Coordinates of N, CA, C and O in Angstrom, one line a residue:
X1 N -57.0 -3.4 24.9 CA -57.6 -4.4 24.0 C -59.0 -3.8 23.7 O -59.7 -3.4 24.7
X2 N -59.3 -4.0 22.4 CA -60.7 -3.7 22.0 C -61.7 -4.6 22.8 O -61.4 -5.8 22.7
X3 N -62.8 -4.0 23.1 CA -63.8 -4.9 23.8 C -64.5 -5.8 22.7 O -64.7 -5.4 21.7
X4 N -64.9 -7.0 23.1 CA -65.3 -8.0 22.4 C -66.8 -7.8 22.3 O -67.7 -7.4 23.4
X5 N -67.7 -8.2 21.2 CA -69.1 -8.2 21.3 C -69.6 -9.5 22.0 O -70.7 -9.5 22.2
X6 N -68.8 -10.5 22.2 CA -69.2 -11.9 22.6 C -68.7 -11.5 24.4 O -67.6 -11.4 24.4
X7 N -69.7 -11.6 24.9 CA -69.6 -11.3 26.6 C -69.0 -12.6 27.3 O -69.6 -13.5 27.7
X8 N -67.6 -12.8 27.0 CA -67.0 -13.9 27.8 C -67.1 -13.9 29.2 O -66.5 -12.8 29.7
X9 N -67.5 -14.6 30.0 CA -67.6 -14.5 31.5 C -66.2 -14.9 32.2 O -66.0 -14.2 33.4
X10 N -65.5 -15.8 31.5 CA -64.1 -16.0 32.1 C -63.4 -16.2 30.9 O -63.6 -16.4 29.9
X11 N -62.1 -16.3 31.4 CA -61.0 -16.8 30.3 C -61.1 -18.1 29.9 O -61.0 -18.3 28.6
X12 N -61.7 -19.0 30.7 CA -61.9 -20.5 30.2 C -62.8 -20.5 29.1 O -62.5 -21.3 27.9
X13 N -63.9 -19.7 29.1 CA -64.9 -19.6 27.9 C -64.3 -19.2 26.8 O -64.5 -19.3 25.7
X14 N -63.5 -18.0 26.8 CA -62.7 -17.4 25.8 C -61.8 -18.1 25.2 O -61.7 -18.4 23.8
X15 N -61.0 -19.0 25.8 CA -60.1 -20.0 25.4 C -61.1 -21.4 24.7 O -60.6 -21.8 23.8
X16 N -62.1 -21.7 25.3 CA -62.9 -22.6 24.5 C -63.4 -22.1 23.1 O -63.5 -23.0 22.2
X17 N -63.7 -20.8 23.1 CA -64.3 -20.3 21.8 C -63.2 -20.0 20.7 O -63.4 -20.6 19.6
X18 N -62.1 -19.7 21.3 CA -60.8 -19.6 20.4 C -60.8 -21.0 19.7 O -60.4 -21.3 18.6
X19 N -60.5 -22.0 20.6 CA -60.4 -23.5 20.3 C -61.2 -23.8 19.2 O -60.7 -24.5 18.2
X20 N -62.5 -23.6 19.5 CA -63.5 -23.8 18.4 C -63.3 -23.3 17.2 O -63.6 -23.9 16.0
X21 N -62.8 -22.0 17.1 CA -62.5 -21.1 16.1 C -61.4 -22.0 15.2 O -61.2 -22.2 14.0
X22 N -60.4 -22.5 16.1 CA -59.1 -23.2 15.5 C -59.5 -24.4 15.0 O -59.3 -24.6 13.7
X23 N -60.3 -25.3 15.8 CA -60.8 -26.6 15.0 C -61.6 -26.2 14.0 O -61.3 -27.2 12.9
X24 N -62.6 -25.5 13.7 CA -63.6 -25.5 12.7 C -63.2 -24.4 11.5 O -63.4 -24.8 10.4
X25 N -62.7 -23.4 11.7 CA -62.2 -22.4 10.7 C -60.9 -22.2 10.5 O -60.6 -21.3 9.5
X26 N -59.9 -22.7 11.1 CA -58.7 -22.2 10.8 C -57.6 -23.4 10.3 O -58.1 -24.5 10.2
X27 N -56.6 -22.8 9.8 CA -55.6 -23.7 9.1 C -54.3 -23.5 10.2 O -53.9 -22.5 10.3
X28 N -54.0 -24.7 11.0 CA -52.7 -24.4 11.7 C -51.7 -25.4 11.2 O -51.8 -26.7 10.8
X29 N -50.5 -24.9 10.8 CA -49.5 -25.5 10.2 C -48.1 -24.7 9.9 O -47.9 -23.8 10.5
X30 N -47.5 -25.3 9.3 CA -46.0 -24.7 9.1 C -45.6 -24.4 7.6 O -45.8 -25.5 6.7
X31 N -45.5 -23.2 7.2 CA -45.4 -22.9 5.7 C -43.6 -23.3 5.3 O -43.0 -22.9 6.3
X32 N -43.7 -23.8 4.2 CA -42.4 -23.9 3.5 C -42.3 -22.7 2.5 O -42.8 -23.1 1.5
X33 N -41.5 -21.8 2.6 CA -41.4 -20.8 1.7 C -40.0 -20.6 1.2 O -39.2 -20.5 2.0
X34 N -40.0 -19.9 -0.1 CA -38.8 -19.9 -0.6 C -38.4 -18.4 -0.1 O -39.2 -17.5 -0.2
X35 N -37.0 -18.1 0.1 CA -36.7 -16.8 0.5 C -36.3 -16.0 -1.0 O -35.5 -16.2 -1.7
X36 N -37.2 -14.9 -0.9 CA -37.2 -14.1 -2.1 C -36.0 -13.4 -2.3 O -35.8 -12.7 -3.4
X37 N -35.0 -13.2 -1.0 CA -34.1 -12.3 -1.5 C -32.7 -13.1 -1.4 O -31.7 -12.6 -1.4
X38 N -32.9 -14.3 -1.9 CA -31.8 -15.2 -2.1 C -31.5 -15.6 -3.3 O -32.6 -16.2 -3.9
X39 N -30.5 -15.7 -4.1 CA -30.5 -16.4 -5.4 C -30.6 -17.8 -5.3 O -31.1 -18.4 -6.5
X40 N -29.9 -18.5 -4.5 CA -30.2 -20.0 -4.4 C -31.8 -20.3 -4.0 O -32.6 -19.4 -3.9
X41 N -31.9 -21.5 -3.9 CA -33.4 -22.1 -3.5 C -33.5 -22.1 -2.1 O -34.0 -23.2 -1.6
X42 N -33.1 -21.1 -1.2 CA -32.8 -21.3 0.2 C -34.6 -21.2 0.6 O -35.0 -20.3 0.1
X43 N -34.8 -22.0 1.7 CA -36.1 -22.1 2.1 C -36.4 -21.7 3.6 O -35.1 -22.1 4.3
X44 N -37.3 -21.6 4.0 CA -37.5 -21.4 5.6 C -38.7 -21.8 5.8 O -39.8 -21.9 5.2
X45 N -39.1 -22.1 7.3 CA -40.3 -22.6 7.7 C -40.8 -21.8 8.7 O -40.0 -21.4 9.7
X46 N -42.0 -21.5 8.7 CA -42.9 -20.8 9.6 C -44.0 -21.4 10.1 O -44.8 -21.5 9.3
X47 N -44.1 -21.5 11.3 CA -45.4 -22.1 12.1 C -46.4 -20.8 12.1 O -46.0 -19.6 12.3
X48 N -47.7 -21.1 11.3 CA -48.6 -20.1 11.4 C -50.1 -20.7 11.6 O -50.3 -21.6 11.3
X49 N -51.0 -19.9 12.0 CA -52.4 -20.1 11.9 C -53.2 -19.2 11.1 O -52.7 -17.9 11.2
X50 N -53.9 -19.5 10.3 CA -54.5 -18.7 9.4 C -56.2 -19.0 9.3 O -56.4 -20.3 9.4
X51 N -56.8 -17.8 9.3 CA -58.3 -18.2 9.3 C -58.7 -17.0 8.2 O -58.7 -15.9 8.3
X52 N -59.7 -17.6 7.1 CA -60.1 -16.7 6.1 C -61.6 -16.8 6.2 O -62.0 -18.0 6.5
X53 N -62.6 -16.0 6.2 CA -63.9 -15.9 6.2 C -64.5 -14.7 5.3 O -63.6 -13.5 5.3
X54 N -65.6 -14.8 4.8 CA -66.2 -13.4 4.3 C -66.9 -12.6 5.2 O -67.3 -11.7 4.9
X55 N -67.1 -13.2 6.5 CA -67.5 -12.2 7.4 C -66.3 -11.5 8.3 O -65.8 -12.1 9.2
X56 N -66.3 -10.1 8.0 CA -65.4 -9.4 8.6 C -65.3 -9.5 10.2 O -64.4 -9.5 10.7
X57 N -66.8 -9.2 10.5 CA -67.1 -9.3 11.9 C -66.6 -10.4 12.7 O -66.0 -10.3 14.0
X58 N -66.7 -11.6 12.2 CA -66.2 -12.8 12.6 C -64.8 -12.7 12.8 O -64.2 -13.3 13.9
X59 N -64.0 -12.3 11.7 CA -62.6 -12.5 11.8 C -62.0 -11.3 12.8 O -61.1 -11.7 13.6
X60 N -62.8 -10.3 13.0 CA -62.5 -9.3 14.0 C -62.6 -9.6 15.6 O -61.9 -9.4 16.3
X61 N -63.7 -10.5 15.7 CA -64.1 -11.1 16.8 C -62.7 -12.0 17.2 O -62.6 -12.0 18.6
X62 N -62.5 -12.9 16.4 CA -61.4 -13.9 16.6 C -60.0 -13.1 17.0 O -59.7 -13.6 17.9
X63 N -59.8 -12.0 16.3 CA -58.5 -11.2 16.7 C -58.6 -10.6 18.0 O -57.8 -10.8 19.0
X64 N -59.7 -10.2 18.3 CA -60.0 -9.4 19.6 C -59.8 -10.7 20.8 O -59.3 -10.5 21.7
X65 N -60.4 -11.7 20.7 CA -60.5 -12.8 21.4 C -59.0 -13.5 21.7 O -58.8 -13.7 22.7
X66 N -58.3 -13.5 20.8 CA -56.8 -14.3 20.9 C -56.0 -13.0 21.2 O -54.8 -13.0 21.9
X67 N -56.2 -11.6 21.0 CA -55.5 -10.5 21.5 C -54.3 -10.2 20.7 O -53.4 -9.6 21.1
X68 N -54.0 -10.7 19.5 CA -52.9 -10.5 18.8 C -53.3 -11.0 17.3 O -54.4 -11.5 16.8
X69 N -52.4 -10.9 16.3 CA -52.8 -11.3 14.9 C -53.0 -10.2 13.9 O -53.1 -8.9 14.6
X70 N -52.9 -10.3 12.7 CA -53.0 -9.4 11.7 C -54.1 -9.8 10.8 O -54.2 -10.9 10.3
X71 N -54.8 -8.6 10.4 CA -56.1 -9.1 9.5 C -55.8 -8.3 8.0 O -55.1 -7.2 8.1
X72 N -56.0 -8.9 7.0 CA -55.8 -8.4 5.6 C -56.7 -8.8 4.9 O -57.5 -10.1 5.1
X73 N -57.1 -8.2 3.8 CA -57.9 -8.7 2.8 C -57.3 -9.6 1.8 O -56.2 -9.4 1.5
X74 N -57.9 -10.9 1.7 CA -57.4 -11.7 1.1 C -57.7 -12.2 -0.3 O -57.7 -13.1 -1.0
X75 N -57.8 -11.0 -1.2 CA -58.3 -10.9 -2.4 C -57.2 -11.1 -3.5 O -57.2 -11.1 -4.6
X76 N -55.8 -11.1 -2.9 CA -54.9 -11.1 -4.1 C -54.2 -12.2 -4.4 O -53.2 -12.5 -5.4
X77 N -54.8 -13.2 -3.9 CA -54.0 -14.9 -4.3 C -54.6 -15.1 -5.7 O -55.8 -14.9 -6.2
X78 N -53.8 -15.8 -6.5 CA -54.0 -16.0 -7.9 C -54.9 -17.2 -8.2 O -55.9 -17.0 -9.1
X79 N -55.3 -17.9 -7.0 CA -56.5 -18.9 -7.2 C -57.9 -18.3 -7.0 O -58.8 -19.2 -7.1
X80 N -57.9 -17.2 -6.6 CA -59.2 -16.7 -6.2 C -59.8 -16.2 -7.7 O -59.4 -15.6 -8.4
X81 N -61.0 -16.6 -7.6 CA -61.9 -16.5 -8.9 C -62.8 -15.0 -8.6 O -62.9 -14.5 -7.5
X82 N -63.1 -14.4 -9.8 CA -63.5 -13.0 -9.7 C -65.0 -13.0 -9.2 O -65.3 -11.8 -8.4
X83 N -65.8 -14.1 -9.2 CA -67.0 -14.1 -8.8 C -67.1 -14.3 -7.2 O -68.4 -14.3 -6.6
X84 N -66.0 -14.8 -6.5 CA -65.9 -15.0 -5.2 C -66.4 -13.6 -4.3 O -65.8 -12.6 -4.7
X85 N -67.0 -14.0 -3.2 CA -67.2 -12.5 -2.3 C -65.9 -12.4 -1.8 O -64.8 -13.0 -1.5
X86 N -66.0 -11.1 -1.1 CA -64.7 -10.5 -0.6 C -64.4 -11.5 0.7 O -65.4 -11.5 1.5
X87 N -63.2 -11.2 0.8 CA -62.9 -12.3 2.2 C -61.6 -11.7 2.9 O -61.0 -10.8 2.4
X88 N -61.5 -11.8 4.4 CA -60.3 -11.5 4.9 C -59.8 -12.5 5.9 O -60.3 -13.7 5.9
X89 N -58.6 -12.4 6.0 CA -57.5 -13.4 6.5 C -57.1 -12.9 7.9 O -56.5 -11.8 7.8
X90 N -57.1 -13.7 9.0 CA -56.4 -13.3 10.3 C -55.2 -14.4 10.2 O -55.4 -15.7 10.1
X91 N -54.1 -13.8 10.5 CA -53.0 -14.5 10.6 C -52.2 -14.4 11.9 O -51.9 -13.2 12.3
X92 N -51.8 -15.6 12.4 CA -50.9 -15.4 13.7 C -49.6 -15.9 13.5 O -49.5 -16.8 12.6
X93 N -48.6 -15.3 13.9 CA -47.3 -15.4 13.5 C -46.8 -16.4 14.7 O -47.3 -16.8 15.3
X94 N -45.5 -16.8 14.4 CA -45.0 -17.7 15.6 C -44.9 -16.9 16.9 O -45.3 -17.8 17.9
X95 N -44.5 -15.7 17.0 CA -44.7 -15.2 18.4 C -46.1 -15.0 18.9 O -46.3 -15.2 20.2
X96 N -47.1 -14.8 18.0 CA -48.6 -14.9 18.4 C -49.0 -16.4 19.0 O -49.5 -16.4 19.9
X97 N -48.4 -17.3 18.2 CA -48.7 -18.7 18.6 C -48.1 -19.3 20.0 O -48.6 -19.7 20.7
X98 N -47.0 -18.5 20.3 CA -46.4 -18.8 21.6 C -47.3 -18.3 22.7 O -47.3 -18.9 23.8
X99 N -48.0 -17.3 22.4 CA -48.7 -16.8 23.4 C -50.5 -17.5 23.5 O -50.9 -17.7 24.5
X100 N -50.8 -17.6 22.3 CA -52.4 -18.2 22.0 C -52.4 -19.7 22.5 O -53.1 -20.2 23.0
X101 N -51.4 -20.3 22.0 CA -51.5 -22.1 21.9 C -51.8 -22.5 23.3 O -52.5 -23.4 23.6
X102 N -50.8 -22.3 24.3 CA -50.7 -22.9 25.5 C -52.1 -23.0 26.2 O -52.8 -24.1 26.6
X103 N -52.7 -21.9 26.5 CA -54.1 -21.8 27.2 C -55.3 -22.4 26.4 O -56.1 -23.0 27.1
X104 N -55.1 -22.6 24.9 CA -56.2 -22.9 24.2 C -56.0 -24.4 24.0 O -57.0 -25.2 23.6
X105 N -54.8 -24.9 24.0 CA -54.6 -26.4 23.9 C -55.7 -27.4 24.4 O -55.9 -28.4 23.7
X106 N -55.8 -27.1 25.7 CA -56.6 -28.3 26.6 C -58.1 -28.3 25.7 O -58.7 -29.2 25.9
X107 N -58.5 -27.4 25.3 CA -59.8 -27.1 24.6 C -59.9 -27.9 23.1 O -61.0 -27.9 22.5
X108 N -58.8 -28.1 22.3 CA -58.9 -28.6 21.2 C -59.2 -29.8 21.0 O -58.8 -30.6 21.7
X109 N -60.0 -30.1 19.8 CA -60.4 -31.4 19.4 C -59.7 -31.7 18.1 O -58.9 -32.7 18.0
X110 N -60.0 -31.3 17.0 CA -59.7 -31.8 15.8 C -58.2 -31.4 15.3 O -57.5 -32.1 14.8
X111 N -57.6 -30.4 15.9 CA -56.5 -29.7 15.6 C -55.5 -30.0 16.9 O -54.3 -29.3 16.8
X112 N -56.0 -30.8 17.8 CA -55.1 -30.8 18.8 C -53.4 -31.6 18.6 O -52.5 -31.0 19.0
X113 N -53.5 -32.5 17.8 CA -52.3 -33.2 17.5 C -51.3 -32.1 16.7 O -50.2 -32.1 17.1
X114 N -51.8 -31.4 15.9 CA -51.1 -30.6 14.8 C -50.5 -29.3 16.3 O -49.5 -28.8 16.1
X115 N -51.5 -29.0 16.9 CA -51.1 -27.9 18.0 C -50.2 -28.4 19.0 O -49.2 -27.4 19.6
X116 N -49.8 -29.8 19.3 CA -49.1 -30.3 20.0 C -47.6 -30.3 19.4 O -46.7 -30.3 20.1
X117 N -47.6 -30.4 18.2 CA -46.5 -30.3 17.2 C -45.6 -28.7 17.2 O -44.6 -28.6 17.0
X118 N -46.7 -27.8 17.2 CA -46.1 -26.5 16.8 C -45.1 -26.0 17.8 O -44.0 -25.4 17.5
X119 N -45.2 -26.5 19.3 CA -44.2 -26.0 20.0 C -43.1 -26.5 19.6 O -41.9 -25.5 20.0
X120 N -43.0 -27.6 19.3 CA -41.5 -28.3 18.8 C -40.9 -27.4 17.8 O -39.8 -27.2 17.7
X121 N -41.7 -27.0 16.7 CA -41.2 -26.1 15.6 C -40.8 -24.7 16.4 O -39.6 -24.3 15.9
X122 N -41.5 -24.1 17.2 CA -41.3 -23.0 17.8 C -40.0 -22.9 18.7 O -39.3 -22.0 18.5
X123 N -40.0 -24.0 19.2 CA -38.3 -24.2 20.1 C -37.3 -24.3 19.2 O -36.2 -23.7 19.5
X124 N -37.5 -25.0 18.1 CA -36.3 -25.1 17.0 C -36.1 -23.9 16.5 O -34.8 -23.5 16.4
X125 N -37.0 -23.0 16.4 CA -36.8 -21.7 15.5 C -36.3 -20.7 16.6 O -35.7 -19.8 16.3
X126 N -36.6 -20.8 17.9 CA -36.2 -19.9 18.9 C -34.5 -19.9 19.2 O -34.2 -18.9 19.6
X127 N -34.1 -20.9 18.8 CA -32.7 -21.4 19.0 C -31.8 -20.6 17.7 O -30.5 -20.5 18.0
X128 N -32.4 -20.2 16.8 CA -31.7 -19.6 15.7 C -32.7 -18.8 14.8 O -34.0 -18.9 14.8
X129 N -32.0 -18.2 13.9 CA -32.8 -17.8 12.7 C -33.5 -18.7 11.8 O -33.1 -20.1 11.6
X130 N -35.0 -18.3 11.4 CA -35.6 -19.2 10.6 C -34.8 -20.0 9.3 O -35.1 -21.0 9.1
X131 N -33.6 -19.3 8.8 CA -32.9 -20.0 7.9 C -31.8 -20.7 8.6 O -30.9 -20.1 8.9
X132 N -32.1 -21.8 9.0 CA -31.4 -22.7 9.9 C -30.3 -23.3 9.1 O -30.2 -23.6 8.0
X133 N -29.4 -24.2 10.2 CA -28.5 -25.1 9.7 C -29.3 -26.4 9.1 O -30.4 -26.4 9.2
X134 N -28.7 -27.2 8.5 CA -29.1 -28.3 8.0 C -30.1 -29.4 8.8 O -31.0 -29.7 8.5
X135 N -29.3 -29.5 10.0 CA -30.1 -30.4 11.1 C -31.5 -29.9 11.4 O -32.3 -30.4 11.5
X136 N -31.4 -28.5 11.7 CA -32.5 -27.7 12.3 C -33.5 -27.9 11.0 O -34.7 -28.0 11.4
X137 N -33.0 -27.5 9.8 CA -33.9 -27.4 8.6 C -34.5 -28.7 8.3 O -35.7 -28.9 8.2
X138 N -33.7 -29.8 8.7 CA -34.3 -31.3 8.5 C -35.4 -31.6 9.6 O -36.4 -32.0 9.1
X139 N -35.3 -31.1 10.7 CA -36.2 -31.4 11.7 C -37.4 -30.5 11.5 O -38.8 -31.1 11.7
X140 N -37.3 -29.2 11.2 CA -38.5 -28.6 10.7 C -39.3 -29.0 9.5 O -40.6 -29.0 9.5
X141 N -38.6 -29.6 8.7 CA -39.1 -30.3 7.6 C -40.1 -31.5 7.7 O -41.1 -31.6 7.3
X142 N -39.5 -32.3 8.8 CA -40.1 -33.6 9.3 C -41.4 -33.2 9.9 O -42.5 -33.7 9.8
X143 N -41.4 -32.0 10.9 CA -42.6 -31.5 11.5 C -43.6 -31.0 10.8 O -44.8 -31.2 10.7
X144 N -42.9 -30.4 9.7 CA -44.2 -29.8 8.6 C -44.7 -30.7 8.0 O -46.1 -30.7 7.4
X145 N -44.1 -32.0 7.5 CA -44.8 -33.2 6.7 C -45.7 -33.7 7.7 O -47.0 -34.1 7.4
X146 N -45.4 -33.9 9.1 CA -46.3 -34.5 10.1 C -47.5 -33.7 10.1 O -48.6 -34.2 9.9
X147 N -47.5 -32.6 10.3 CA -48.6 -31.6 10.5 C -49.5 -31.5 9.0 O -50.8 -31.6 9.1
X148 N -48.6 -31.6 8.0 CA -49.5 -31.5 6.7 C -50.3 -32.9 6.5 O -51.3 -32.8 6.2
X149 N -49.9 -33.8 7.1 CA -50.5 -35.1 7.0 C -51.6 -35.3 8.0 O -52.6 -35.5 7.5
X150 N -51.3 -34.6 9.0 CA -52.6 -34.6 10.0 C -53.9 -33.7 9.2 O -54.9 -33.8 9.4
X151 N -53.3 -32.8 8.8 CA -54.5 -31.9 8.1 C -55.0 -32.4 7.1 O -56.2 -31.9 6.6
X152 N -54.3 -33.1 6.1 CA -55.1 -33.9 5.3 C -56.0 -35.1 5.7 O -56.6 -35.8 4.9
X153 N -55.8 -35.4 7.0 CA -56.6 -36.6 7.7 C -55.8 -37.9 7.4 O -56.2 -38.9 7.7
X154 N -54.5 -37.7 7.2 CA -53.6 -38.9 7.2 C -53.3 -39.2 8.5 O -52.4 -38.4 9.0
X155 N -53.5 -40.4 9.2 CA -53.0 -40.7 10.6 C -52.0 -41.6 10.5 O -52.1 -42.7 9.8
X156 N -51.0 -41.5 11.3 CA -49.8 -42.2 11.3 C -50.1 -43.3 12.0 O -50.9 -43.3 12.9

């Protein structure tokens, strides 16, 4: 693992810092994506954590702290304006979330409810392919709507 510029004395400090990044700078949710390789409108659901920022050093520190994830330049989005600063995105996949969320969960504040729902989606996905049966697809759709509502600030 690449050494961090932030000198964490303990794993607990590192988990607390990661939780602060999740709460303040990240999107934690389930994407609902159309399968581009399918002629029908087949959709699949993927739990993901995304963090976009114009400071590459911050994104790199985040990746080092969590110990996984992929960084990419995020300038290819259609909604991006030409005068916006260059930015980077850290993405954690479902397998990354399986490792990262459990030790970070106790430190979360703003996104604690979303983080508590993600393992349910991961459990559904671990039993089958993301392109699931109708029952599993429905369960994932319900979780995706619950998390989206929480992300918008709508409380049940």
